[in-house]
Coordinates of C-alpha atoms in Angstrom, one line a residue:
Chain A
M129 CA 0.0 0.0 0.0
R130 CA 1.2 3.5 -0.8
L131 CA 0.0 7.0 -0.3
R132 CA -0.2 9.4 -3.3
V133 CA -0.2 13.1 -2.8
I134 CA -3.0 14.9 -4.6
V135 CA -2.8 18.3 -2.9
P136 CA 0.2 18.7 -0.7
G137 CA -1.0 21.3 1.8
L138 CA 1.2 24.1 3.0
A139 CA 4.3 22.3 4.4
T140 CA 3.6 18.6 4.7
T141 CA 6.7 16.7 5.6
V142 CA 7.7 13.2 6.7
Q143 CA 8.9 13.3 10.3
D144 CA 9.9 10.9 13.0
R145 CA 11.5 11.3 16.4
G146 CA 14.4 13.1 14.8
R147 CA 18.0 12.7 13.7
L148 CA 19.7 12.2 17.0
G149 CA 23.4 11.7 17.5
Y150 CA 24.8 14.1 14.8
E151 CA 24.4 17.5 16.5
H152 CA 28.2 17.7 16.9
L153 CA 28.4 17.7 13.1
G154 CA 25.8 20.5 13.0
V155 CA 23.0 18.3 11.8
M156 CA 19.6 19.5 13.1
I157 CA 17.4 17.1 15.0
N158 CA 14.2 17.9 13.2
G159 CA 11.4 15.3 13.7
A160 CA 7.8 16.0 14.6
L161 CA 7.5 19.3 16.5
D162 CA 4.5 18.1 18.5
T163 CA 6.2 15.0 19.8
R164 CA 3.2 14.2 22.0
A165 CA 0.6 14.2 19.2
A166 CA 2.9 12.3 16.9
A167 CA 3.5 9.6 19.5
W168 CA -0.2 9.5 20.1
A169 CA -1.0 9.0 16.4
N170 CA 1.6 6.2 16.1
R171 CA 0.2 4.4 19.1
Q172 CA -3.3 4.5 17.7
A173 CA -2.0 3.2 14.3
G174 CA -0.2 0.3 16.1
N175 CA 3.2 1.7 15.4
P176 CA 6.2 2.2 17.6
D177 CA 6.7 5.8 18.7
G178 CA 9.6 6.3 16.3
A179 CA 7.7 5.4 13.1
A180 CA 7.6 8.1 10.4
V181 CA 4.4 10.1 10.2
L182 CA 3.2 13.0 8.0
E183 CA 3.3 16.4 9.7
M184 CA 0.8 18.8 8.1
T185 CA 0.9 22.4 8.9
L186 CA -2.1 24.8 8.9
L187 CA -3.5 23.1 5.7
G188 CA -4.3 19.4 5.5
A189 CA -3.1 17.4 2.5
A190 CA -5.3 15.4 0.1
L191 CA -4.0 11.9 -0.4
E192 CA -5.1 8.8 -2.2
V193 CA -4.5 5.3 -0.9
L194 CA -3.0 3.1 -3.7
G195 CA -3.0 -0.6 -3.5
D196 CA -0.1 -3.0 -4.5
G197 CA -2.3 -5.9 -5.5
A198 CA -3.7 -8.9 -3.9
H199 CA -1.6 -8.7 -0.8
D200 CA -3.1 -5.5 0.4
V201 CA -4.6 -5.7 3.9
P202 CA -6.4 -2.7 5.4
R203 CA -4.1 -0.6 7.6
A204 CA -4.9 1.2 10.7
A205 CA -4.3 5.0 10.5
A206 CA -4.8 7.8 13.0
L207 CA -4.8 11.5 13.2
A208 CA -3.6 13.6 16.1
G209 CA -2.7 17.2 16.9
A210 CA -4.4 20.1 15.1
D211 CA -7.8 19.9 13.5
L212 CA -7.2 20.5 9.8
S213 CA -10.7 19.7 8.7
C214 CA -9.6 16.3 7.5
T215 CA -11.9 13.7 5.9
L216 CA -11.9 10.1 4.8
N217 CA -13.9 9.5 1.7
G218 CA -15.7 12.7 2.3
R219 CA -16.7 12.0 5.9
P220 CA -15.1 13.9 8.8
W221 CA -12.0 12.4 10.4
L222 CA -11.1 14.2 13.6
P223 CA -7.8 14.3 15.5
G224 CA -7.7 11.4 17.9
E225 CA -9.7 9.1 15.6
A226 CA -8.3 5.9 14.1
R227 CA -9.5 4.5 10.8
L228 CA -8.8 1.6 8.5
L229 CA -7.4 2.6 5.1
R230 CA -8.1 0.5 2.0
P231 CA -6.9 1.0 -1.6
G232 CA -9.0 3.7 -3.3
D233 CA -9.6 5.6 -0.1
R234 CA -9.3 9.4 -0.3
I235 CA -8.0 11.5 2.6
G236 CA -9.0 15.1 2.4
G237 CA -7.7 18.1 4.3
G238 CA -8.6 21.7 4.7
S239 CA -7.9 24.7 6.8
A240 CA -7.0 24.7 10.5
R241 CA -9.9 24.8 12.9
R242 CA -7.7 24.4 15.9
G243 CA -4.0 24.3 16.3
V244 CA -1.3 24.3 13.7
R245 CA 0.3 20.9 13.2
A246 CA -1.6 17.6 12.5
Y247 CA 0.0 14.2 12.4
L248 CA -1.1 11.3 10.2
A249 CA 0.3 7.9 11.2
V250 CA -0.3 4.8 9.1
G251 CA 0.3 1.3 10.3
G252 CA 3.9 0.3 9.2
G253 CA 5.0 4.0 9.0
I254 CA 6.0 6.0 6.0
D255 CA 8.9 4.1 4.5
V256 CA 11.2 6.7 3.1
P257 CA 15.0 6.0 3.2
V258 CA 16.9 6.4 6.5
V259 CA 19.5 9.1 6.3
L260 CA 21.9 9.3 9.3
G261 CA 19.7 7.2 11.4
S262 CA 16.4 9.0 10.8
R263 CA 13.5 9.5 8.2
A264 CA 12.9 13.0 9.4
T265 CA 12.8 15.7 6.7
D266 CA 15.5 18.4 7.0
T267 CA 14.3 20.9 4.5
L268 CA 17.1 23.3 5.3
A269 CA 19.8 20.7 4.6
T270 CA 17.6 19.0 1.9
M271 CA 17.9 15.6 3.4
G272 CA 15.9 12.8 4.9
G273 CA 12.1 12.5 4.4
F274 CA 10.9 12.5 0.8
E275 CA 13.8 13.9 -1.2
G276 CA 14.6 16.3 1.6
R277 CA 11.7 18.5 1.0
A278 CA 8.0 19.2 1.7
L279 CA 5.6 17.0 -0.3
R280 CA 4.3 18.0 -3.7
A281 CA 1.3 16.8 -5.8
G282 CA 2.2 13.5 -7.4
D283 CA 4.7 12.2 -4.8
T284 CA 4.1 8.6 -3.8
L285 CA 5.0 7.5 -0.4
P286 CA 5.7 3.8 0.3
L287 CA 4.6 2.3 3.6
G288 CA 6.6 0.0 5.8
E289 CA 6.0 -3.6 6.9
L290 CA 3.0 -3.9 9.1
P291 CA 3.6 -4.6 12.7
P292 CA 2.6 -8.2 13.7
E293 CA -0.5 -7.1 15.8
P294 CA -3.8 -7.0 14.1
A295 CA -5.2 -3.6 13.1
G296 CA -8.0 -2.6 15.4
A297 CA -9.6 0.2 17.2
E298 CA -10.9 1.4 13.9
Y299 CA -13.7 3.3 15.4
A300 CA -12.3 4.2 18.8
R301 CA -12.2 8.0 19.2
F302 CA -10.3 9.9 21.7
E303 CA -10.5 13.6 22.0
I304 CA -7.1 15.2 22.1
P305 CA -7.4 17.6 25.0
P306 CA -8.0 21.1 23.5
T307 CA -6.1 22.6 26.3
L308 CA -2.8 21.8 24.6
L309 CA -3.9 23.1 21.2
E310 CA -5.2 26.4 22.6
R311 CA -2.9 26.9 25.5
E312 CA -1.5 30.5 25.5
I313 CA 0.9 30.3 28.5
V314 CA 4.0 28.1 28.4
R315 CA 6.2 27.4 31.4
A316 CA 9.9 28.2 31.4
L317 CA 12.9 28.1 33.6
P318 CA 15.3 31.0 33.9
G319 CA 18.1 30.7 31.4
H320 CA 21.7 30.4 32.2
R321 CA 22.6 33.7 30.5
A322 CA 20.0 35.7 32.5
A323 CA 21.7 38.1 34.9
G324 CA 20.2 36.4 38.0
P325 CA 16.5 35.8 38.8
A326 CA 16.0 39.5 39.4
S327 CA 17.1 40.3 35.9
S328 CA 15.0 43.0 34.4
G329 CA 15.1 41.3 31.0
L330 CA 13.8 38.1 32.5
R331 CA 11.0 40.0 34.3
R332 CA 10.1 41.8 31.1
L333 CA 10.0 38.5 29.3
A334 CA 7.7 36.9 31.8
D335 CA 5.5 39.9 32.3
T336 CA 4.5 40.4 28.6
W337 CA 1.8 39.0 26.4
Y338 CA 3.6 38.5 23.0
R339 CA 2.2 37.7 19.6
V340 CA 3.7 35.0 17.4
D341 CA 5.4 36.7 14.5
P342 CA 4.7 35.5 10.9
R343 CA 8.4 34.9 10.4
S344 CA 8.1 31.9 12.7
D345 CA 8.8 28.4 11.4
R346 CA 10.2 25.0 12.5
V347 CA 13.4 26.7 13.5
G348 CA 11.8 28.9 16.0
L349 CA 8.9 31.1 17.1
R350 CA 9.7 34.7 16.9
L351 CA 7.7 36.8 19.4
R352 CA 6.4 40.3 18.6
G353 CA 6.1 42.7 21.5
P354 CA 8.1 44.9 23.7
R355 CA 11.9 44.6 23.3
V356 CA 13.7 42.8 26.1
P357 CA 16.5 44.8 27.7
A358 CA 19.9 43.3 27.0
D359 CA 21.0 43.0 30.6
V360 CA 22.3 39.5 29.8
R361 CA 25.9 38.2 29.8
G362 CA 27.8 35.9 27.6
D363 CA 26.8 37.3 24.2
E364 CA 30.1 37.0 22.6
I365 CA 31.0 33.3 22.1
S366 CA 28.6 30.9 20.4
E367 CA 27.5 27.9 22.3
G368 CA 25.3 24.8 22.0
M369 CA 21.6 25.8 22.1
A370 CA 19.0 23.7 23.9
I371 CA 15.6 23.1 22.2
G372 CA 13.2 25.4 23.9
A373 CA 15.8 28.1 24.6
V374 CA 14.5 31.6 24.5
E375 CA 17.2 33.6 22.8
I376 CA 17.2 37.3 22.8
T377 CA 18.5 38.7 19.5
S378 CA 20.6 41.9 19.5
S379 CA 17.5 43.9 18.7
G380 CA 15.8 42.5 21.8
E381 CA 13.5 40.2 20.1
P382 CA 12.7 36.8 21.8
L383 CA 13.3 33.8 19.6
L384 CA 12.1 30.4 20.9
L385 CA 14.1 27.5 19.4
L386 CA 12.3 24.5 18.1
R387 CA 13.5 21.2 16.7
S388 CA 14.9 22.5 13.4
R389 CA 17.1 25.0 15.2
G390 CA 20.8 25.2 14.5
S391 CA 22.9 23.3 17.0
I392 CA 25.0 26.3 18.0
G393 CA 23.9 29.9 18.4
G394 CA 25.3 33.2 19.7
Y395 CA 22.4 35.1 21.2
P396 CA 22.1 34.7 25.0
T397 CA 19.6 32.3 26.4
L398 CA 17.3 34.2 28.8
A399 CA 14.9 31.4 29.6
V400 CA 14.2 27.8 28.5
V401 CA 10.7 26.4 27.9
I402 CA 10.2 23.2 29.9
S403 CA 10.2 19.9 28.1
A404 CA 6.5 19.2 28.8
D405 CA 5.4 22.5 27.1
L406 CA 7.4 22.2 23.9
P407 CA 4.5 20.6 22.1
V408 CA 2.4 23.7 22.9
L409 CA 4.9 25.8 20.8
A410 CA 4.2 23.5 17.9
Q411 CA 0.5 24.5 17.9
R412 CA 0.9 28.3 18.0
K413 CA 0.4 30.2 14.8
P414 CA 1.3 33.7 13.6
G415 CA -0.9 36.2 15.4
D416 CA -1.6 33.9 18.4
R417 CA -1.0 35.3 21.9
L418 CA 1.8 33.7 23.9
R419 CA 3.2 34.3 27.3
L420 CA 5.9 32.7 29.4
R421 CA 5.5 31.8 33.0
L422 CA 8.6 31.2 35.1
V423 CA 8.4 28.0 37.2
E424 CA 10.7 26.1 39.5
E425 CA 12.5 23.1 38.2
R426 CA 10.5 20.8 40.3
E427 CA 7.3 21.8 38.5
A428 CA 9.1 21.3 35.2
L429 CA 10.1 17.7 36.1
E430 CA 6.7 16.8 37.5
A431 CA 5.0 18.0 34.3
W432 CA 7.4 16.1 32.2
R433 CA 7.0 13.0 34.3
A434 CA 3.2 13.2 34.0
Q435 CA 3.3 13.7 30.3
R436 CA 5.9 11.0 29.6
S437 CA 4.2 8.4 31.8
V438 CA 0.8 8.8 30.2
T439 CA 2.4 9.0 26.8
L440 CA 4.1 5.7 27.4
R441 CA 0.9 4.2 28.9
S442 CA -1.5 5.5 26.2
P443 CA -3.1 2.7 24.3
R444 CA -2.1 1.1 21.0
W445 CA -5.6 -0.1 20.8
A446 CA -8.7 0.8 22.5
V447 CA -9.2 -1.4 25.5
W448 CA -12.6 -2.7 26.5
N449 CA -13.5 -1.8 30.0
G450 CA -14.9 -5.3 30.7
T451 CA -18.3 -4.2 32.0
L452 CA -20.2 -5.6 29.0
A453 CA -21.3 -9.2 28.9
P454 CA -20.6 -11.3 25.9
G455 CA -23.0 -10.6 23.1
A456 CA -24.0 -7.2 24.5
R457 CA -24.9 -4.5 22.1
V458 CA -23.5 -1.0 22.2
E459 CA -24.8 1.6 20.0
R460 CA -22.6 4.0 18.2
G461 CA -22.2 7.1 20.4
D462 CA -22.6 5.2 23.7
A463 CA -20.0 6.0 26.2
I464 CA -18.5 2.7 27.2
A465 CA -15.4 3.8 29.1
E466 CA -13.5 6.6 30.3
L467 CA -10.0 6.7 29.1
E468 CA -7.1 8.5 30.7
V469 CA -5.3 10.0 27.7
M470 CA -2.0 11.8 28.4
G471 CA -3.1 13.1 31.7
E472 CA -6.7 13.9 31.0
R473 CA -9.7 11.8 31.4
R474 CA -12.0 11.4 28.4
A475 CA -15.1 9.5 27.5
L476 CA -14.4 6.7 25.1
R477 CA -17.3 6.4 22.6
T478 CA -18.4 3.2 20.9
P479 CA -15.6 1.5 19.1
I480 CA -18.2 -1.1 18.2
A481 CA -18.2 -2.1 14.5
G482 CA -14.6 -3.0 14.2
R483 CA -13.8 -6.7 13.9
F484 CA -11.3 -6.4 16.6
M485 CA -13.7 -5.1 19.2
R486 CA -16.5 -7.5 18.2
A487 CA -14.2 -10.4 18.7
L488 CA -13.5 -9.1 22.2
V489 CA -17.2 -9.0 23.1
E490 CA -17.8 -12.4 21.6
N491 CA -15.1 -14.2 23.5
G492 CA -15.9 -12.2 26.7
A493 CA -12.2 -11.7 27.3
G494 CA -13.0 -8.1 28.2
V495 CA -9.6 -6.7 27.8
R496 CA -7.2 -7.2 25.0
E497 CA -3.8 -5.6 25.4
T498 CA -1.0 -5.5 22.8
A499 CA 1.1 -3.0 24.6
P500 CA 1.2 -1.2 27.9
V501 CA -2.1 0.5 28.2
C502 CA -3.7 3.4 29.9
E503 CA -6.0 3.3 32.8
I504 CA -9.6 2.6 31.9
L505 CA -12.4 3.5 34.2
A506 CA -15.9 1.9 34.0
D507 CA -18.5 4.4 32.9
E508 CA -21.2 4.0 35.6
Chain Q
M220 CA 30.9 17.4 42.6
Q221 CA 31.7 19.8 39.9
E222 CA 35.4 18.9 39.7
G223 CA 36.6 18.0 36.3
P224 CA 38.3 19.6 33.3
W225 CA 35.4 22.1 33.2
Q226 CA 35.2 25.3 35.3
S227 CA 31.5 25.3 35.9
V228 CA 28.3 23.5 35.1
L229 CA 25.1 25.4 34.3
P230 CA 21.6 23.9 34.1
V231 CA 20.0 24.8 30.8
G232 CA 16.2 24.2 31.2
D233 CA 15.1 20.8 32.5
A234 CA 16.9 18.7 29.9
A235 CA 20.4 20.0 29.3
I236 CA 23.5 21.2 31.0
L237 CA 26.2 23.5 29.8
L238 CA 29.8 22.7 30.8
E239 CA 31.9 25.8 30.7
F240 CA 35.7 25.5 30.2
G241 CA 36.6 29.2 30.0
D242 CA 35.2 32.5 28.8
R243 CA 37.1 33.2 25.7
V244 CA 38.1 31.9 22.4
E245 CA 41.3 30.1 23.2
I246 CA 43.0 27.0 21.8
A247 CA 43.8 25.4 25.2
V248 CA 40.2 25.9 26.4
N249 CA 38.8 24.5 23.2
E250 CA 41.0 21.4 23.3
R251 CA 39.6 20.7 26.8
V252 CA 36.1 21.1 25.4
H253 CA 36.7 18.5 22.7
R254 CA 38.4 16.1 25.0
V255 CA 35.3 15.9 27.1
A256 CA 33.0 15.9 24.0
R257 CA 34.9 12.9 22.6
A258 CA 34.5 11.2 25.9
A259 CA 30.8 11.9 25.9
H260 CA 30.3 10.6 22.4
R261 CA 32.3 7.5 23.2
L262 CA 30.1 6.8 26.3
I263 CA 26.9 7.4 24.3
E264 CA 28.1 5.0 21.5
H265 CA 28.7 2.3 24.1
G266 CA 25.4 2.8 25.9
K267 CA 27.1 4.1 29.0
L268 CA 25.2 7.4 29.2
P269 CA 21.6 6.1 29.0
G270 CA 19.2 9.0 28.5
V271 CA 21.8 11.3 27.0
W272 CA 21.0 12.0 23.4
G273 CA 23.1 14.9 22.4
A274 CA 26.5 16.6 23.1
I275 CA 27.3 19.8 21.3
P276 CA 30.9 21.1 21.7
S277 CA 31.5 24.8 20.9
Y278 CA 34.4 27.2 21.5
A279 CA 34.5 27.1 25.3
T280 CA 31.4 25.1 26.2
L281 CA 29.9 21.6 25.9
L282 CA 26.1 21.3 25.9
I283 CA 24.8 17.9 27.0
E284 CA 21.2 17.1 26.3
F285 CA 19.4 14.3 28.1
D286 CA 16.1 13.0 29.4
P287 CA 15.9 14.0 33.1
L288 CA 13.6 11.0 33.9
T289 CA 16.4 8.6 32.8
I290 CA 19.5 10.2 34.1
E291 CA 20.4 12.9 36.6
R292 CA 22.9 15.7 36.0
S293 CA 25.3 14.5 38.7
E294 CA 25.3 11.0 37.2
I295 CA 26.3 12.4 33.8
L296 CA 29.2 14.3 35.3
A297 CA 30.3 11.4 37.4
R298 CA 30.5 9.1 34.4
L299 CA 32.4 11.6 32.4
R300 CA 34.9 12.1 35.1
T301 CA 35.4 8.4 35.5
H302 CA 35.9 7.9 31.8
L303 CA 38.3 10.8 31.5
A304 CA 40.4 9.6 34.4
T305 CA 40.8 6.0 33.0
A306 CA 40.5 6.0 29.3
Q307 CA 43.3 6.4 26.8
E308 CA 42.9 9.3 24.5
E309 CA 43.5 8.9 20.7
T310 CA 44.0 12.1 18.8
S311 CA 44.4 12.7 15.1
P312 CA 46.8 15.1 13.6
S313 CA 45.6 18.5 12.6
R314 CA 44.9 19.0 8.8
R315 CA 44.9 22.2 6.8
F316 CA 42.2 23.1 4.2
L317 CA 42.7 25.7 1.5
V318 CA 39.3 27.2 0.9
P319 CA 38.6 29.4 -2.2
V320 CA 36.3 32.4 -1.7
W321 CA 34.7 34.8 -4.2
Y322 CA 34.8 38.0 -2.2
A323 CA 31.6 39.8 -3.3
G324 CA 29.5 39.3 -0.2
E325 CA 26.4 41.3 0.7
D326 CA 28.1 43.0 3.6
L327 CA 31.7 43.4 2.3
T328 CA 31.3 47.1 1.6
D329 CA 29.6 47.7 4.9
V330 CA 32.3 45.8 6.9
A331 CA 34.9 47.9 5.1
E332 CA 33.1 51.1 6.0
R333 CA 32.5 50.1 9.6
T334 CA 36.2 49.0 10.2
G335 CA 37.5 52.1 8.3
M336 CA 39.3 50.0 5.7
S337 CA 39.2 49.4 1.9
T338 CA 37.4 46.2 0.8
D339 CA 40.8 45.0 -0.6
R340 CA 42.3 45.4 2.8
V341 CA 39.4 43.4 4.4
V342 CA 40.1 40.6 1.9
E343 CA 43.8 40.8 2.6
L344 CA 43.3 40.5 6.3
H345 CA 40.9 37.6 5.9
T346 CA 43.2 35.6 3.6
S347 CA 46.5 36.3 5.4
R348 CA 46.3 33.8 8.2
D349 CA 45.3 30.3 9.2
F350 CA 42.1 30.0 11.2
R351 CA 41.5 27.1 13.6
I352 CA 38.2 25.2 13.4
F353 CA 37.1 25.5 16.9
T354 CA 33.9 23.5 16.4
V355 CA 31.4 22.3 13.8
G356 CA 27.8 23.4 14.2
F357 CA 24.8 25.6 13.7
A358 CA 24.2 23.9 10.3
P359 CA 25.5 20.6 8.9
G360 CA 29.3 20.8 8.5
Q361 CA 29.5 24.5 9.4
P362 CA 33.0 25.3 10.6
L363 CA 33.2 27.9 13.4
C364 CA 36.7 29.3 13.2
G365 CA 38.9 31.9 14.8
I366 CA 40.6 33.9 15.8
L367 CA 39.8 37.0 13.6
P368 CA 42.2 39.9 13.8
D369 CA 41.0 42.8 16.0
A370 CA 40.8 45.1 13.1
L371 CA 37.9 43.0 11.6
R372 CA 35.9 42.5 14.7
L373 CA 32.3 43.7 14.6
P374 CA 29.2 42.7 16.7
R375 CA 26.6 40.7 15.0
R376 CA 24.0 42.4 12.9
G377 CA 21.0 43.9 14.7
A378 CA 18.5 41.7 13.1
P379 CA 19.5 38.3 11.7
R380 CA 18.7 37.6 8.1
S381 CA 16.1 34.9 7.7
A382 CA 18.0 33.4 4.8
V383 CA 21.8 33.6 4.3
P384 CA 22.8 32.1 0.9
A385 CA 24.6 28.7 1.0
G386 CA 28.4 29.0 0.9
S387 CA 28.5 32.4 2.4
V388 CA 31.8 33.2 4.2
A389 CA 31.0 35.4 7.2
I390 CA 32.5 37.0 10.2
A391 CA 31.2 38.1 13.7
G392 CA 33.2 39.0 16.8
Q393 CA 36.3 36.9 16.8
Q394 CA 34.7 34.3 14.6
V395 CA 34.8 33.2 11.0
T396 CA 32.4 30.7 9.4
I397 CA 31.0 29.2 6.2
Y398 CA 27.3 28.8 5.9
P399 CA 27.0 25.3 4.3
I400 CA 23.2 25.7 3.5
A401 CA 20.9 28.6 3.2
S402 CA 19.9 29.3 6.8
P403 CA 19.1 32.2 9.1
G404 CA 22.1 34.1 10.4
G405 CA 23.2 37.3 11.9
W406 CA 26.8 37.4 10.7
H407 CA 28.5 39.8 8.2
L408 CA 28.8 38.2 4.7
L409 CA 32.2 38.7 3.1
G410 CA 32.0 36.4 0.1
R411 CA 31.0 32.9 -1.0
T412 CA 32.8 29.6 -1.4
P413 CA 31.9 26.8 -3.9
A414 CA 33.1 24.2 -1.4
L415 CA 30.5 21.8 0.1
P416 CA 31.3 21.3 3.8
F417 CA 28.6 18.6 4.2
R418 CA 27.3 15.8 2.1
A419 CA 25.2 13.1 3.9
A420 CA 26.3 10.4 1.4
R421 CA 30.0 10.9 2.1
R422 CA 31.5 8.2 4.3
S423 CA 32.4 11.0 6.6
P424 CA 29.7 13.5 5.9
V425 CA 31.7 16.5 7.1
L426 CA 35.0 17.4 5.5
W427 CA 36.8 18.8 8.6
S428 CA 37.0 18.2 12.3
P429 CA 37.6 20.6 15.2
G430 CA 41.3 21.3 15.5
D431 CA 41.9 21.4 11.8
M432 CA 43.1 24.6 10.2
M433 CA 41.5 26.6 7.4
R434 CA 43.0 29.2 5.1
F435 CA 40.9 31.3 2.7
Y436 CA 42.1 32.5 -0.8
A437 CA 40.4 34.8 -3.2
I438 CA 39.0 33.6 -6.5
D439 CA 37.0 35.4 -9.2
R440 CA 33.4 34.8 -10.2
V441 CA 34.3 32.6 -13.2
R442 CA 36.4 30.3 -11.0
Y443 CA 33.7 30.3 -8.4
E444 CA 31.2 29.1 -10.9
E445 CA 33.5 26.3 -12.3
L446 CA 34.1 25.0 -8.9
A447 CA 30.4 25.3 -7.8
A448 CA 29.5 23.3 -10.9
A449 CA 32.1 20.6 -9.9
S450 CA 30.6 20.5 -6.4
A451 CA 27.1 20.1 -7.8
A452 CA 28.3 17.2 -10.0
G453 CA 29.5 15.5 -6.9
E454 CA 33.3 16.1 -7.3
E455 CA 35.3 16.2 -4.2
W456 CA 37.9 18.8 -5.2
L457 CA 38.6 20.2 -1.8
C458 CA 41.3 18.2 0.0
A459 CA 43.3 18.7 3.1
S460 CA 47.0 19.1 3.1
A461 CA 48.9 17.6 6.0

């Protein structure tokens, strides 16, 4: 099975977890900017977290599913992250939903209703060549992904071998918490180049509502607002730049570094966005409001631990809550369970027509796990 | 707990630390940086720094990136110290690269004006000495070199360009660089080289390593275009001399 691009969208690229281990050669990491949403999509499609997905930005792509002949089996696919008005064969396909793809299916995309970046994961992953250990597209260095560039109409993407588990959860739907897509405040720690916690630059930075500048991209978010006073030290010698670093340019403009940032930079780091809030930055678009809130390191680590643990425990398949008897009927739309998804509890609505779920009901096993799963609470 | 070849250890957010070896561009300082960077990469390769996924050496600092849920800062430092105290160091001899530049950069005139020199004098100063590659970074294969003579030192531009052309040879402060790909940058552009510092398909993707020397020489536009065509055709014409 392959995916053919009919309409490419604005900046649709193949991404994975990123090109790690080559930063000392100046190679950017890249990879999905919203790592949380990409991992989530992969898990719903039955893939390992590192599988290559499509990252769509502000405008969804239109794709056609091509078959390779008699051996085609339907593949699980899932969307996560921004809501880019996507459809499958003309019917809405919302972020958080998994579907089965068959040859001839048409995936449609439109403008962003919420958030910026959406991730499409297909069982087996997008199988572009591995360059320096990764399939991530590096559009600046023109390598990785599909010919090192954003997708164009007519490109055909091969898919990888299917993982051994059966495709399932076709109809399970999980809402991706909107708080992440629409969050306007990100948490940060004081940077190592701030002149102490009382630095007037740091206070200005944390006291100001900024707007995301249109010149923002995968390298970084530029913030438009009051200039930050240059009371920082260490401007002279370039040094390694952390992802999430808030650099202050010589004109006093804050620049928040994302995963396509250069490995080394010379502007001083006044603050650093905490790991758990980096996905928020991926979902802010030009004109959106943004503000930094300084926190203690303890809070940063707690937030990261909470996000990582639920990311790791999120389901590869929907898991039956076990309260239904064999042969029981559940209508589409019935709430059958509550699912803890990345730290937030959500109602799980009927995943009922999929063969995988029906098999579960019939054999009465109640729970079928193929991977570490999240906590399921009975919906009393 | 912070004893080691580094002077200080600074937390950078919740998932990185910066080891500082000095506060200026200096060969001895930089050699200490790379000694620890090589140790870090060796440990990462052998799975002895679980959770550490990046180590970025620069002039006087080494940034180490890690997952704080897997490893703690003190553990990273302890393992580095143990390795440095026990492991044999292998070093390779320094090489020298002669790099052609077509001096017609966007900022050449501006640099001449701001330093009170003629453009010819700027070029002469830029081509009259060897520069040491202090580190490779920012973009793939990008050499960050020094030390620029005082007469050419200027602060970075007020607003960085969002796209500096590939091959640009640029200066800022004490530093000299080549932009291997079109990328954002705030340095002053003196000219352009047809050399390709990075090619993913090369057995060794980057031509040079920290500690190697680089010397620029001036070429004209015709020669630039010949060599750029050779680069585009995949020819490896730029070689190191011992």
